[in-house]
């Protein structure tokens, strides 16, 4: 019997994913785009079906048994997701949102509007996803804030040499725990403590974007030391339409509501309203109930595998990919980001000699290999790397070395098709 | 199922590997227009010299995938030296080639083919060119089987249309 210390067997895991097992395809499916969105195990789909088939009613305030059961399941999902990231108070510190993007906008619009004033600075990194750039740019334009950026060096690591200078006057730090382009990991073991410490001395709060981290590594908000953590359900085997904001309770308590409407009030009069308590203060309107239950099932599924094993599997697969692709293509294939598998996630941004990433992805598709081509919503980083786009392969629990081999073979087809004779 | 050979015809690969009319023209007298595909970062720059109602010279700059860059190259070869009316007819015909099929693929047709930036306002004038008479340009016909790539193929043509409008407005002024 397999134990939690054995390596994860992706072939066994993949059996749980109906989409990966469809037999009616014209060509094999080699799904290497989980960084954009992951697939779903039956456990997640079944949990959502079961909810719709047996329990659905609007949550909160319902007196009848069905509504009470829906509410119980929804709130249990919240607590379960909170425990997954080791939230000290999972019942109050987990806010359900539409996605990570909305979670970040919530902090910008609520915390940022309340606590930042003209001349204050926001410190971001050049490797942020647009979701952790644009909300701050909007706020900066509105309030006259200064935007500052940590750079990356040529090996794909954050450049922290100017940290103290950049932190001076900074009120908020927004930083991704894993770059969706470079794969660079920034966490309690890799560079984050210096940033947290500098932020503390400057009196700045830290928002971590865990969209590419929480699905792939054991996550402990207490060890991370951040004030806010945003992540998104559909990248961690859960459904679309649900994201999460974790926030330290005292921070969330001090913040005004974000969206207004039902659910988020304790009283409404003609001349105004009184917001309700955490976490509902930030959840205006009917929430994504089935999605929360689906996300909770995804968290159970990942916990069942063990996040240490998830991380170890992806680390091995990434190391294998770097080895294999390096041996086969050498200097003709550029792999962006750190070369040390300990420092990076299973996201591999590739540039094949002078074949355009669009064309690479098109030829790969012919072999059933799904990779993403484009700027990956990280245009400032693309400019920094000096490319318009990359082709990005990304792995998860169901990917195998054979998938990497298929990628390597398909790249060969792209290289030969576009070779200049 | 559409195969790669439908997309990457030899003529297309040839124009991608050895683009025709690559470069710049001094402006003025030439007119410079730029087109971007914001989704993928493809970029086409058209330098256009319009004299006596004809495309006296054209040069192409920019960067992008094989489809956008080969389409630009094929386009430059097709319109160079031609009367502006004929260039406009080609633009219309090319965009029609990129959209008729799209409609038959079940899309509503208002997305890729005649998108914003399109310049179909003088549809009535000038007529069109049939696919049989489009020469090497017909090699791009296979692109319609790959709907996400249609925007790549039409980018240079929209940029040319914009350039012609601006150049002619400039001449009249
Ligand atoms: C690092 C990072 N942050 C944020 C997001 C946004 O996630 P969502 O679109 O689910 O809000 C993504 C997803 O692409 C991401 O990779």
Short mmCIF file of N, CA and C in Angstrom, two decimals, chain A residues 28-97:
data_model
loop_
_atom_site.label_atom_id
_atom_site.label_comp_id
_atom_site.label_asym_id
_atom_site.label_seq_id
_atom_site.Cartn_x
_atom_site.Cartn_y
_atom_site.Cartn_z
N UNK A 28 -4.26 12.01 -28.67
CA UNK A 28 -4.08 11.95 -27.22
C UNK A 28 -4.12 13.35 -26.62
N UNK A 29 -4.41 13.44 -25.34
CA UNK A 29 -4.41 14.74 -24.66
C UNK A 29 -3.25 14.77 -23.69
N UNK A 30 -2.33 15.70 -23.94
CA UNK A 30 -1.22 15.90 -23.02
C UNK A 30 -1.43 17.29 -22.44
N UNK A 31 -2.04 17.33 -21.26
CA UNK A 31 -2.47 18.62 -20.73
C UNK A 31 -1.36 19.26 -19.91
N UNK A 32 -0.75 20.28 -20.49
CA UNK A 32 0.35 20.97 -19.81
C UNK A 32 0.01 22.45 -19.64
N UNK A 33 -1.22 22.71 -19.21
CA UNK A 33 -1.64 24.10 -19.03
C UNK A 33 -2.35 24.31 -17.70
N UNK A 34 -1.93 23.58 -16.68
CA UNK A 34 -2.60 23.71 -15.38
C UNK A 34 -2.31 25.04 -14.70
N UNK A 35 -1.27 25.73 -15.11
CA UNK A 35 -1.02 27.06 -14.53
C UNK A 35 -2.10 28.03 -14.97
N UNK A 36 -2.73 27.77 -16.10
CA UNK A 36 -3.85 28.61 -16.53
C UNK A 36 -5.12 28.14 -15.85
N UNK A 37 -5.38 26.83 -15.87
CA UNK A 37 -6.51 26.27 -15.16
C UNK A 37 -6.31 24.76 -15.09
N UNK A 38 -6.60 24.19 -13.92
CA UNK A 38 -6.36 22.76 -13.75
C UNK A 38 -7.64 21.98 -14.05
N UNK A 39 -7.51 20.66 -14.14
CA UNK A 39 -8.67 19.79 -14.37
C UNK A 39 -9.26 19.35 -13.02
N UNK A 40 -10.37 18.61 -13.09
CA UNK A 40 -11.10 18.30 -11.85
C UNK A 40 -11.20 16.81 -11.59
N UNK A 41 -10.90 16.39 -10.37
CA UNK A 41 -11.14 14.99 -10.02
C UNK A 41 -12.63 14.76 -9.81
N UNK A 42 -13.07 13.51 -9.95
CA UNK A 42 -14.49 13.19 -9.74
C UNK A 42 -14.97 13.66 -8.38
N UNK A 43 -14.10 13.61 -7.39
CA UNK A 43 -14.50 14.00 -6.05
C UNK A 43 -15.06 15.42 -6.02
N UNK A 44 -14.47 16.30 -6.81
CA UNK A 44 -14.92 17.70 -6.86
C UNK A 44 -16.25 17.78 -7.62
N UNK A 45 -16.30 17.12 -8.77
CA UNK A 45 -17.52 17.18 -9.59
C UNK A 45 -18.69 16.56 -8.83
N UNK A 46 -18.42 15.42 -8.15
CA UNK A 46 -19.47 14.74 -7.40
C UNK A 46 -19.98 15.60 -6.24
N UNK A 47 -19.06 16.26 -5.56
CA UNK A 47 -19.47 17.08 -4.41
C UNK A 47 -20.42 18.19 -4.87
N UNK A 48 -20.10 18.78 -6.04
CA UNK A 48 -20.96 19.85 -6.55
C UNK A 48 -22.30 19.30 -7.02
N UNK A 49 -22.26 18.17 -7.71
CA UNK A 49 -23.51 17.53 -8.15
C UNK A 49 -24.38 17.19 -6.96
N UNK A 50 -23.75 16.58 -5.96
CA UNK A 50 -24.50 16.15 -4.78
C UNK A 50 -25.16 17.35 -4.12
N UNK A 51 -24.42 18.45 -4.05
CA UNK A 51 -25.00 19.66 -3.45
C UNK A 51 -26.23 20.10 -4.24
N UNK A 52 -26.09 20.16 -5.57
CA UNK A 52 -27.23 20.62 -6.38
C UNK A 52 -28.39 19.64 -6.32
N UNK A 53 -28.06 18.35 -6.23
CA UNK A 53 -29.13 17.35 -6.26
C UNK A 53 -29.81 17.17 -4.93
N UNK A 54 -29.13 17.51 -3.84
CA UNK A 54 -29.72 17.21 -2.53
C UNK A 54 -29.90 18.42 -1.61
N UNK A 55 -29.11 19.45 -1.78
CA UNK A 55 -29.03 20.43 -0.70
C UNK A 55 -29.28 21.88 -1.10
N UNK A 56 -29.40 22.19 -2.41
CA UNK A 56 -29.37 23.60 -2.77
C UNK A 56 -30.53 24.42 -2.22
N UNK A 57 -30.18 25.51 -1.60
CA UNK A 57 -31.09 26.60 -1.23
C UNK A 57 -30.19 27.79 -0.97
N UNK A 58 -30.75 28.99 -0.95
CA UNK A 58 -29.87 30.12 -0.66
C UNK A 58 -29.40 30.03 0.79
N UNK A 59 -28.14 30.48 0.99
CA UNK A 59 -27.55 30.33 2.32
C UNK A 59 -27.95 31.50 3.22
N UNK A 60 -27.76 31.30 4.52
CA UNK A 60 -27.99 32.32 5.54
C UNK A 60 -29.46 32.75 5.62
N UNK A 61 -29.92 32.98 6.80
CA UNK A 61 -31.27 33.50 7.09
C UNK A 61 -32.41 32.55 6.75
N UNK A 62 -32.13 31.39 6.13
CA UNK A 62 -33.23 30.46 5.85
C UNK A 62 -33.55 29.70 7.13
N UNK A 63 -34.84 29.56 7.41
CA UNK A 63 -35.21 28.88 8.65
C UNK A 63 -35.41 27.39 8.39
N UNK A 64 -35.83 27.08 7.17
CA UNK A 64 -36.14 25.67 6.88
C UNK A 64 -34.86 24.84 6.80
N UNK A 65 -35.04 23.54 7.00
CA UNK A 65 -33.90 22.62 7.16
C UNK A 65 -32.97 22.63 5.94
N UNK A 66 -33.56 22.70 4.74
CA UNK A 66 -32.72 22.65 3.54
C UNK A 66 -31.75 23.83 3.50
N UNK A 67 -32.29 25.01 3.78
CA UNK A 67 -31.44 26.20 3.76
C UNK A 67 -30.39 26.14 4.85
N UNK A 68 -30.75 25.56 5.97
CA UNK A 68 -29.80 25.44 7.05
C UNK A 68 -28.66 24.50 6.67
N UNK A 69 -29.02 23.41 6.00
CA UNK A 69 -28.01 22.44 5.57
C UNK A 69 -27.07 23.07 4.54
N UNK A 70 -27.64 23.85 3.59
CA UNK A 70 -26.81 24.53 2.60
C UNK A 70 -25.83 25.48 3.29
N UNK A 71 -26.35 26.21 4.28
CA UNK A 71 -25.51 27.15 5.03
C UNK A 71 -24.39 26.42 5.76
N UNK A 72 -24.75 25.31 6.39
CA UNK A 72 -23.76 24.53 7.14
C UNK A 72 -22.64 24.06 6.21
N UNK A 73 -23.03 23.56 5.03
CA UNK A 73 -22.01 23.06 4.09
C UNK A 73 -21.12 24.19 3.58
N UNK A 74 -21.75 25.32 3.30
CA UNK A 74 -21.01 26.47 2.79
C UNK A 74 -19.99 26.96 3.82
N UNK A 75 -20.43 27.06 5.07
CA UNK A 75 -19.53 27.55 6.12
C UNK A 75 -18.46 26.50 6.45
N UNK A 76 -18.83 25.21 6.33
CA UNK A 76 -17.83 24.16 6.56
C UNK A 76 -16.75 24.23 5.48
N UNK A 77 -17.17 24.58 4.25
CA UNK A 77 -16.21 24.72 3.15
C UNK A 77 -15.22 25.84 3.48
N UNK A 78 -15.73 26.92 4.02
CA UNK A 78 -14.88 28.05 4.38
C UNK A 78 -13.80 27.62 5.40
N UNK A 79 -14.27 26.94 6.43
CA UNK A 79 -13.34 26.52 7.49
C UNK A 79 -12.31 25.54 6.94
N UNK A 80 -12.76 24.64 6.09
CA UNK A 80 -11.86 23.65 5.52
C UNK A 80 -10.78 24.31 4.65
N UNK A 81 -11.19 25.26 3.84
CA UNK A 81 -10.23 25.98 2.99
C UNK A 81 -9.27 26.79 3.86
N UNK A 82 -9.80 27.37 4.94
CA UNK A 82 -8.95 28.12 5.86
C UNK A 82 -7.90 27.25 6.52
N UNK A 83 -8.30 26.04 6.91
CA UNK A 83 -7.34 25.12 7.54
C UNK A 83 -6.26 24.70 6.55
N UNK A 84 -6.64 24.63 5.29
CA UNK A 84 -5.68 24.21 4.25
C UNK A 84 -4.48 25.15 4.19
N UNK A 85 -4.70 26.43 4.50
CA UNK A 85 -3.58 27.39 4.50
C UNK A 85 -3.18 27.75 5.94
N UNK A 86 -3.64 26.93 6.89
CA UNK A 86 -3.32 27.11 8.31
C UNK A 86 -3.71 28.49 8.84
N UNK A 87 -4.89 28.96 8.43
CA UNK A 87 -5.39 30.24 8.94
C UNK A 87 -5.67 30.11 10.43
N UNK A 88 -5.22 31.08 11.24
CA UNK A 88 -5.48 31.00 12.68
C UNK A 88 -6.98 30.98 13.00
N UNK A 89 -7.77 31.75 12.26
CA UNK A 89 -9.21 31.79 12.51
C UNK A 89 -9.97 31.54 11.20
N UNK A 90 -10.02 30.27 10.80
CA UNK A 90 -10.56 29.97 9.46
C UNK A 90 -12.01 30.38 9.27
N UNK A 91 -12.80 30.43 10.34
CA UNK A 91 -14.22 30.74 10.17
C UNK A 91 -14.45 32.22 9.88
N UNK A 92 -13.51 33.08 10.24
CA UNK A 92 -13.73 34.52 10.04
C UNK A 92 -12.73 35.15 9.07
N UNK A 93 -11.59 34.50 8.86
CA UNK A 93 -10.54 35.15 8.07
C UNK A 93 -10.56 34.77 6.59
N UNK A 94 -11.43 33.85 6.22
CA UNK A 94 -11.50 33.42 4.82
C UNK A 94 -12.68 34.12 4.15
N UNK A 95 -12.38 34.91 3.12
CA UNK A 95 -13.43 35.59 2.35
C UNK A 95 -13.51 34.89 1.00
N UNK A 96 -14.69 34.46 0.63
CA UNK A 96 -14.86 33.90 -0.72
C UNK A 96 -15.11 35.03 -1.72
N UNK A 97 -14.38 34.96 -2.84
CA UNK A 97 -14.53 35.94 -3.90
C UNK A 97 -14.78 35.19 -5.21
#
